[in-house]
mmCIF file of C-alpha atoms in Angstrom:
data_model
loop_
_atom_site.group_PDB
_atom_site.id
_atom_site.type_symbol
_atom_site.label_atom_id
_atom_site.label_comp_id
_atom_site.label_asym_id
_atom_site.label_seq_id
_atom_site.Cartn_x
_atom_site.Cartn_y
_atom_site.Cartn_z
ATOM 1 C CA MET A 1 -77.303 -37.279 19.602
ATOM 2 C CA GLU A 2 -79.497 -35.201 21.901
ATOM 3 C CA PRO A 3 -83.066 -36.477 22.395
ATOM 4 C CA LEU A 4 -85.659 -34.867 20.191
ATOM 5 C CA GLY A 5 -87.510 -32.050 21.907
ATOM 6 C CA LEU A 6 -84.912 -31.535 24.655
ATOM 7 C CA PRO A 7 -85.843 -28.368 26.601
ATOM 8 C CA LEU A 8 -83.818 -25.285 25.711
ATOM 9 C CA TYR A 9 -82.321 -24.892 29.174
ATOM 10 C CA LEU A 10 -81.000 -28.481 29.050
ATOM 11 C CA ARG A 11 -79.399 -27.866 25.646
ATOM 12 C CA ILE A 12 -77.694 -24.791 27.102
ATOM 13 C CA LYS A 13 -76.679 -26.815 30.164
ATOM 14 C CA ASN A 14 -75.008 -29.402 27.887
ATOM 15 C CA ILE A 15 -73.129 -26.692 25.976
ATOM 16 C CA ILE A 16 -71.888 -25.125 29.216
ATOM 17 C CA LEU A 17 -70.827 -28.557 30.461
ATOM 18 C CA GLU A 18 -68.870 -29.255 27.254
ATOM 19 C CA ARG A 19 -67.051 -25.962 27.697
ATOM 20 C CA ILE A 20 -66.245 -26.767 31.325
ATOM 21 C CA ILE A 21 -64.816 -30.172 30.370
ATOM 22 C CA ALA A 22 -62.791 -28.565 27.559
ATOM 23 C CA PHE A 23 -61.418 -25.898 29.953
ATOM 24 C CA SER A 24 -63.028 -23.105 27.916
ATOM 25 C CA TYR A 25 -64.164 -21.981 31.365
ATOM 26 C CA VAL A 26 -61.336 -22.559 33.825
ATOM 27 C CA GLU A 27 -62.395 -21.354 37.283
ATOM 28 C CA LYS A 28 -65.779 -19.650 36.921
ATOM 29 C CA LEU A 29 -68.561 -19.014 34.429
ATOM 30 C CA PRO A 30 -69.299 -15.712 32.717
ATOM 31 C CA GLY A 31 -72.242 -13.841 34.218
ATOM 32 C CA GLU A 32 -75.796 -14.952 33.507
ATOM 33 C CA LEU A 33 -76.515 -11.802 31.486
ATOM 34 C CA VAL A 34 -73.429 -12.413 29.332
ATOM 35 C CA LEU A 35 -74.474 -16.007 28.657
ATOM 36 C CA ALA A 36 -78.076 -14.972 28.002
ATOM 37 C CA GLY A 37 -76.832 -12.539 25.361
ATOM 38 C CA GLU A 38 -74.581 -15.161 23.792
ATOM 39 C CA PHE A 39 -77.339 -17.788 23.570
ATOM 40 C CA ASN A 40 -79.990 -15.175 22.734
ATOM 41 C CA VAL A 41 -82.317 -16.401 25.482
ATOM 42 C CA ALA A 42 -83.869 -14.969 28.628
ATOM 43 C CA ARG A 43 -81.693 -14.784 31.723
ATOM 44 C CA GLY A 44 -84.097 -17.154 33.479
ATOM 45 C CA THR A 45 -83.322 -19.877 30.929
ATOM 46 C CA VAL A 46 -79.591 -19.558 31.616
ATOM 47 C CA LYS A 47 -80.300 -19.632 35.348
ATOM 48 C CA GLN A 48 -82.212 -22.908 34.904
ATOM 49 C CA ALA A 49 -79.255 -24.406 33.022
ATOM 50 C CA ILE A 50 -76.797 -23.328 35.715
ATOM 51 C CA ASP A 51 -79.121 -24.521 38.501
ATOM 52 C CA ALA A 52 -79.121 -27.992 36.920
ATOM 53 C CA LEU A 53 -75.304 -28.079 37.097
ATOM 54 C CA VAL A 54 -75.296 -26.690 40.641
ATOM 55 C CA GLN A 55 -77.541 -29.581 41.689
ATOM 56 C CA THR A 56 -74.893 -32.079 40.500
ATOM 57 C CA GLY A 57 -72.174 -30.267 42.454
ATOM 58 C CA ILE A 58 -70.188 -29.433 39.307
ATOM 59 C CA LEU A 59 -70.906 -25.719 39.862
ATOM 60 C CA PHE A 60 -71.292 -23.739 43.067
ATOM 61 C CA ARG A 61 -72.310 -20.135 43.682
ATOM 62 C CA GLU A 62 -70.603 -17.613 45.950
ATOM 63 C CA GLN A 63 -72.710 -14.617 46.901
ATOM 64 C CA GLY A 64 -71.457 -11.506 45.155
ATOM 65 C CA ARG A 65 -68.602 -13.323 43.401
ATOM 66 C CA GLY A 66 -70.215 -15.524 40.755
ATOM 67 C CA THR A 67 -70.541 -19.176 39.773
ATOM 68 C CA PHE A 68 -67.462 -21.370 40.139
ATOM 69 C CA ILE A 69 -66.408 -24.792 38.832
ATOM 70 C CA ASN A 70 -65.765 -27.697 41.200
ATOM 71 C CA ARG A 71 -63.155 -29.734 39.310
ATOM 72 C CA ASP A 72 -62.968 -32.383 42.039
ATOM 73 C CA ILE A 73 -66.653 -33.210 41.623
ATOM 74 C CA LEU A 74 -66.357 -33.039 37.824
ATOM 75 C CA GLN A 75 -63.784 -35.839 37.851
ATOM 76 C CA HIS A 76 -66.334 -38.164 39.457
ATOM 77 C CA TYR A 77 -68.696 -37.644 36.512
ATOM 78 C CA TYR A 78 -66.398 -37.438 33.492
ATOM 79 C CA SER A 79 -63.144 -39.023 32.394
ATOM 80 C CA ASN A 80 -60.899 -38.596 29.370
ATOM 81 C CA LEU A 81 -61.548 -40.349 26.069
ATOM 82 C CA PRO A 82 -60.287 -43.947 25.850
ATOM 83 C CA ASP A 83 -57.322 -44.288 23.485
ATOM 84 C CA LEU A 84 -59.057 -47.188 21.711
ATOM 85 C CA LEU A 85 -62.734 -48.166 21.671
ATOM 86 C CA LEU A 86 -62.305 -51.655 20.214
ATOM 87 C CA ARG A 87 -62.281 -54.982 22.033
ATOM 88 C CA PHE A 88 -59.412 -57.400 21.456
ATOM 89 C CA THR A 89 -59.618 -61.176 21.426
ATOM 90 C CA GLY A 90 -57.775 -62.905 24.227
ATOM 91 C CA SER A 91 -57.808 -62.160 27.931
ATOM 92 C CA ALA A 92 -54.431 -60.414 28.221
ATOM 93 C CA PRO A 93 -54.505 -56.616 28.661
ATOM 94 C CA VAL A 94 -53.620 -54.353 25.742
ATOM 95 C CA ALA A 95 -50.914 -51.685 26.024
ATOM 96 C CA LEU A 96 -49.724 -48.869 23.762
ATOM 97 C CA GLU A 97 -45.962 -48.661 23.244
ATOM 98 C CA ILE A 98 -44.465 -45.439 21.890
ATOM 99 C CA GLU A 99 -42.212 -45.736 18.849
ATOM 100 C CA SER A 100 -41.633 -42.038 18.138
ATOM 101 C CA LEU A 101 -42.860 -38.503 18.799
ATOM 102 C CA MET A 102 -41.713 -35.710 16.520
ATOM 103 C CA PRO A 103 -42.830 -32.385 15.035
ATOM 104 C CA THR A 104 -43.924 -32.409 11.410
ATOM 105 C CA MET A 105 -46.043 -30.422 8.956
ATOM 106 C CA ALA A 106 -49.460 -31.180 7.503
ATOM 107 C CA ASP A 107 -49.525 -32.520 3.962
ATOM 108 C CA GLY A 108 -52.585 -32.259 1.754
ATOM 109 C CA ASP A 109 -54.280 -35.418 3.043
ATOM 110 C CA ILE A 110 -53.808 -34.762 6.765
ATOM 111 C CA GLY A 111 -54.607 -31.085 6.276
ATOM 112 C CA VAL A 112 -57.994 -31.967 4.782
ATOM 113 C CA LYS A 113 -58.788 -34.464 7.546
ATOM 114 C CA MET A 114 -57.935 -31.936 10.278
ATOM 115 C CA GLY A 115 -59.190 -28.800 8.555
ATOM 116 C CA LEU A 116 -55.694 -27.280 8.493
ATOM 117 C CA ALA A 117 -53.668 -25.574 5.791
ATOM 118 C CA ILE A 118 -50.809 -27.468 4.138
ATOM 119 C CA GLY A 119 -47.650 -26.822 6.124
ATOM 120 C CA SER A 120 -49.433 -26.333 9.457
ATOM 121 C CA GLN A 121 -47.430 -27.493 12.452
ATOM 122 C CA LEU A 122 -48.305 -30.940 13.820
ATOM 123 C CA GLN A 123 -47.000 -33.375 16.397
ATOM 124 C CA ARG A 124 -46.712 -36.929 15.024
ATOM 125 C CA LEU A 125 -46.983 -39.794 17.516
ATOM 126 C CA GLU A 126 -46.344 -43.364 16.337
ATOM 127 C CA ARG A 127 -47.364 -46.247 18.602
ATOM 128 C CA TYR A 128 -47.552 -50.032 18.649
ATOM 129 C CA VAL A 129 -50.488 -51.873 20.200
ATOM 130 C CA LYS A 130 -49.172 -54.855 22.186
ATOM 131 C CA GLN A 131 -50.940 -57.758 23.829
ATOM 132 C CA ASP A 132 -49.143 -60.490 25.758
ATOM 133 C CA GLY A 133 -45.813 -59.291 24.329
ATOM 134 C CA ARG A 134 -47.015 -59.465 20.712
ATOM 135 C CA VAL A 135 -47.607 -56.509 18.399
ATOM 136 C CA VAL A 136 -51.282 -56.621 17.388
ATOM 137 C CA GLY A 137 -51.645 -53.110 16.008
ATOM 138 C CA HIS A 138 -49.906 -50.019 14.711
ATOM 139 C CA GLY A 139 -51.102 -46.436 14.929
ATOM 140 C CA VAL A 140 -50.092 -42.924 13.976
ATOM 141 C CA THR A 141 -51.619 -39.895 15.692
ATOM 142 C CA TRP A 142 -51.321 -36.318 14.455
ATOM 143 C CA LEU A 143 -51.955 -33.558 17.003
ATOM 144 C CA ASP A 144 -52.549 -29.890 16.190
ATOM 145 C CA GLY A 145 -49.136 -28.317 16.710
ATOM 146 C CA SER A 146 -50.508 -24.871 17.477
ATOM 147 C CA ALA A 147 -52.662 -26.290 20.280
ATOM 148 C CA TYR A 148 -49.951 -28.592 21.621
ATOM 149 C CA SER A 149 -46.834 -26.596 20.830
ATOM 150 C CA GLY A 150 -43.588 -27.922 22.277
ATOM 151 C CA LEU A 151 -44.895 -31.396 23.090
ATOM 152 C CA SER A 152 -41.746 -33.472 23.551
ATOM 153 C CA HIS A 153 -42.631 -36.385 25.829
ATOM 154 C CA ILE A 154 -45.499 -38.822 26.336
ATOM 155 C CA GLU A 155 -45.358 -41.418 29.107
ATOM 156 C CA GLU A 156 -46.145 -45.011 28.248
ATOM 157 C CA GLY A 157 -48.840 -46.718 30.260
ATOM 158 C CA ARG A 158 -50.860 -43.541 30.773
ATOM 159 C CA SER A 159 -53.733 -42.036 28.796
ATOM 160 C CA LEU A 160 -52.602 -39.671 26.053
ATOM 161 C CA TYR A 161 -55.602 -37.445 26.746
ATOM 162 C CA ALA A 162 -54.948 -37.267 30.486
ATOM 163 C CA GLN A 163 -51.367 -36.171 29.803
ATOM 164 C CA LEU A 164 -52.447 -33.501 27.320
ATOM 165 C CA CYS A 165 -54.930 -32.215 29.881
ATOM 166 C CA GLU A 166 -52.245 -32.080 32.580
ATOM 167 C CA SER A 167 -49.659 -30.356 30.369
ATOM 168 C CA TYR A 168 -51.863 -27.965 28.389
ATOM 169 C CA GLY A 169 -55.066 -27.686 30.411
ATOM 170 C CA PHE A 170 -57.297 -29.272 27.762
ATOM 171 C CA SER A 171 -57.754 -32.344 25.603
ATOM 172 C CA PRO A 172 -60.377 -33.387 23.040
ATOM 173 C CA VAL A 173 -63.869 -33.741 24.487
ATOM 174 C CA LYS A 174 -65.588 -35.484 21.576
ATOM 175 C CA ALA A 175 -64.458 -37.989 18.987
ATOM 176 C CA CYS A 176 -65.754 -39.589 15.824
ATOM 177 C CA ASP A 177 -64.362 -43.074 15.166
ATOM 178 C CA SER A 178 -64.679 -44.801 11.804
ATOM 179 C CA VAL A 179 -63.930 -48.536 11.653
ATOM 180 C CA VAL A 180 -63.561 -50.267 8.283
ATOM 181 C CA PRO A 181 -62.005 -53.543 7.072
ATOM 182 C CA ALA A 182 -58.543 -53.278 5.530
ATOM 183 C CA LEU A 183 -55.796 -55.494 4.138
ATOM 184 C CA CYS A 184 -52.319 -55.799 5.585
ATOM 185 C CA SER A 185 -49.724 -53.909 3.534
ATOM 186 C CA ALA A 186 -46.140 -55.103 3.140
ATOM 187 C CA ARG A 187 -44.939 -52.660 5.821
ATOM 188 C CA LEU A 188 -47.683 -53.634 8.270
ATOM 189 C CA ALA A 189 -47.005 -57.314 7.569
ATOM 190 C CA ARG A 190 -43.459 -56.819 8.863
ATOM 191 C CA ILE A 191 -44.645 -54.911 11.933
ATOM 192 C CA LEU A 192 -47.463 -57.304 12.826
ATOM 193 C CA SER A 193 -45.712 -60.528 11.737
ATOM 194 C CA LEU A 194 -48.618 -61.397 9.461
ATOM 195 C CA PRO A 195 -48.821 -62.490 5.829
ATOM 196 C CA GLU A 196 -49.296 -59.600 3.431
ATOM 197 C CA GLY A 197 -52.977 -59.240 2.554
ATOM 198 C CA SER A 198 -54.223 -60.506 5.927
ATOM 199 C CA PRO A 199 -57.502 -58.925 7.087
ATOM 200 C CA LEU A 200 -57.250 -56.044 9.563
ATOM 201 C CA LEU A 201 -59.486 -53.391 11.043
ATOM 202 C CA ARG A 202 -58.600 -49.774 10.300
ATOM 203 C CA LEU A 203 -59.743 -47.278 12.905
ATOM 204 C CA GLU A 204 -59.728 -43.572 12.056
ATOM 205 C CA ARG A 205 -60.419 -41.033 14.783
ATOM 206 C CA ARG A 206 -61.069 -37.313 14.560
ATOM 207 C CA ALA A 207 -61.180 -35.760 18.013
ATOM 208 C CA ALA A 208 -62.202 -32.157 18.621
ATOM 209 C CA ASN A 209 -62.685 -29.523 21.282
ATOM 210 C CA ALA A 210 -66.097 -28.253 22.362
ATOM 211 C CA GLU A 211 -66.172 -25.769 19.464
ATOM 212 C CA GLY A 212 -65.528 -28.527 16.896
ATOM 213 C CA ALA A 213 -61.907 -27.692 16.015
ATOM 214 C CA ILE A 214 -60.020 -30.904 15.222
ATOM 215 C CA LEU A 215 -57.178 -31.414 17.699
ATOM 216 C CA GLU A 216 -56.305 -34.986 16.719
ATOM 217 C CA TYR A 217 -56.441 -37.308 13.742
ATOM 218 C CA SER A 218 -55.396 -40.924 14.326
ATOM 219 C CA GLN A 219 -55.190 -43.994 12.134
ATOM 220 C CA PHE A 220 -54.723 -47.453 13.663
ATOM 221 C CA HIS A 221 -54.436 -50.794 11.875
ATOM 222 C CA LEU A 222 -55.379 -53.636 14.207
ATOM 223 C CA ALA A 223 -55.272 -57.425 14.178
ATOM 224 C CA ASP A 224 -57.231 -59.599 16.609
ATOM 225 C CA ALA A 225 -59.667 -56.760 17.271
ATOM 226 C CA GLU A 226 -63.428 -56.870 17.047
ATOM 227 C CA LEU A 227 -66.311 -54.440 17.083
ATOM 228 C CA SER A 228 -69.881 -55.436 17.849
ATOM 229 C CA LEU A 229 -72.704 -52.904 17.686
ATOM 230 C CA THR A 230 -76.456 -53.087 18.161
ATOM 231 C CA ILE A 231 -78.561 -50.511 16.299
ATOM 232 C CA ASP A 232 -82.034 -49.927 17.725
ATOM 233 C CA ALA A 233 -84.216 -48.023 15.226
ATOM 234 C CA ARG A 234 -87.567 -46.588 16.292
ATOM 235 C CA GLN A 235 -90.016 -44.430 14.407
ATOM 236 C CA ILE A 236 -91.196 -41.323 16.246
ATOM 237 C CA THR A 237 -94.947 -41.289 15.751
ATOM 238 C CA SER A 238 -95.328 -37.550 16.270
ATOM 239 C CA ASP A 239 -93.389 -36.594 13.144
ATOM 240 C CA GLY A 240 -92.641 -39.878 11.377
ATOM 241 C CA ARG A 241 -88.878 -39.527 11.834
ATOM 242 C CA TRP A 242 -86.620 -42.442 12.735
ATOM 243 C CA GLN A 243 -84.392 -42.310 15.796
ATOM 244 C CA CYS A 244 -81.436 -44.707 16.047
ATOM 245 C CA THR A 245 -79.593 -45.716 19.188
ATOM 246 C CA VAL A 246 -76.232 -47.466 18.828
ATOM 247 C CA ALA A 247 -74.983 -49.597 21.710
ATOM 248 C CA PRO A 248 -71.812 -51.705 22.054
#
């Protein structure tokens, strides 16, 4: 959530930055006049936004050639999404083990969740979550098959998002995770070696590009995982609205 009353040039700066991270702009930015027309603002406002990114080193100007992206500097500021945002009990590290990767088509349920028509091409990735040699979770990820056409291999032990970025030039830049309690089904009981009906956490993720198109929908069922959040609610005296900050 952007702070209330954020100056216009900073909002434009954030949009430009999202596009840079998502590889919507690969080597250089469009001209200031082009961006001013797109955002329907004065050229000076766009220049302020670009100046703010130049100050961080993410952008640099070349006289007569335009404004270019410094990917090396960008990597010091931003990294790919974590595969999982939950904490697991126990001190042993958690790893994702690949069970299968195959092309499939969207059914009605997945189509609705990803905003795709029934029959749209998808890549289905099934993984186990392992800790200290024990399976503590199971997940299925559906990737937009038109965006990631021909995906045939994912390396274990490396970030899914980093590999998508390397192979296709882009990966999701924003995600919405929903975590709810669930009960262990008969199939999950066999996978997780738990009694049927045991309590689990179900994590659903929708991850999108800078324009909001859903590139990924994932569903994980996890044992021995925990989520702790602190919600700080404050009333803004100027307009009476409430602003909430969520922290892990």
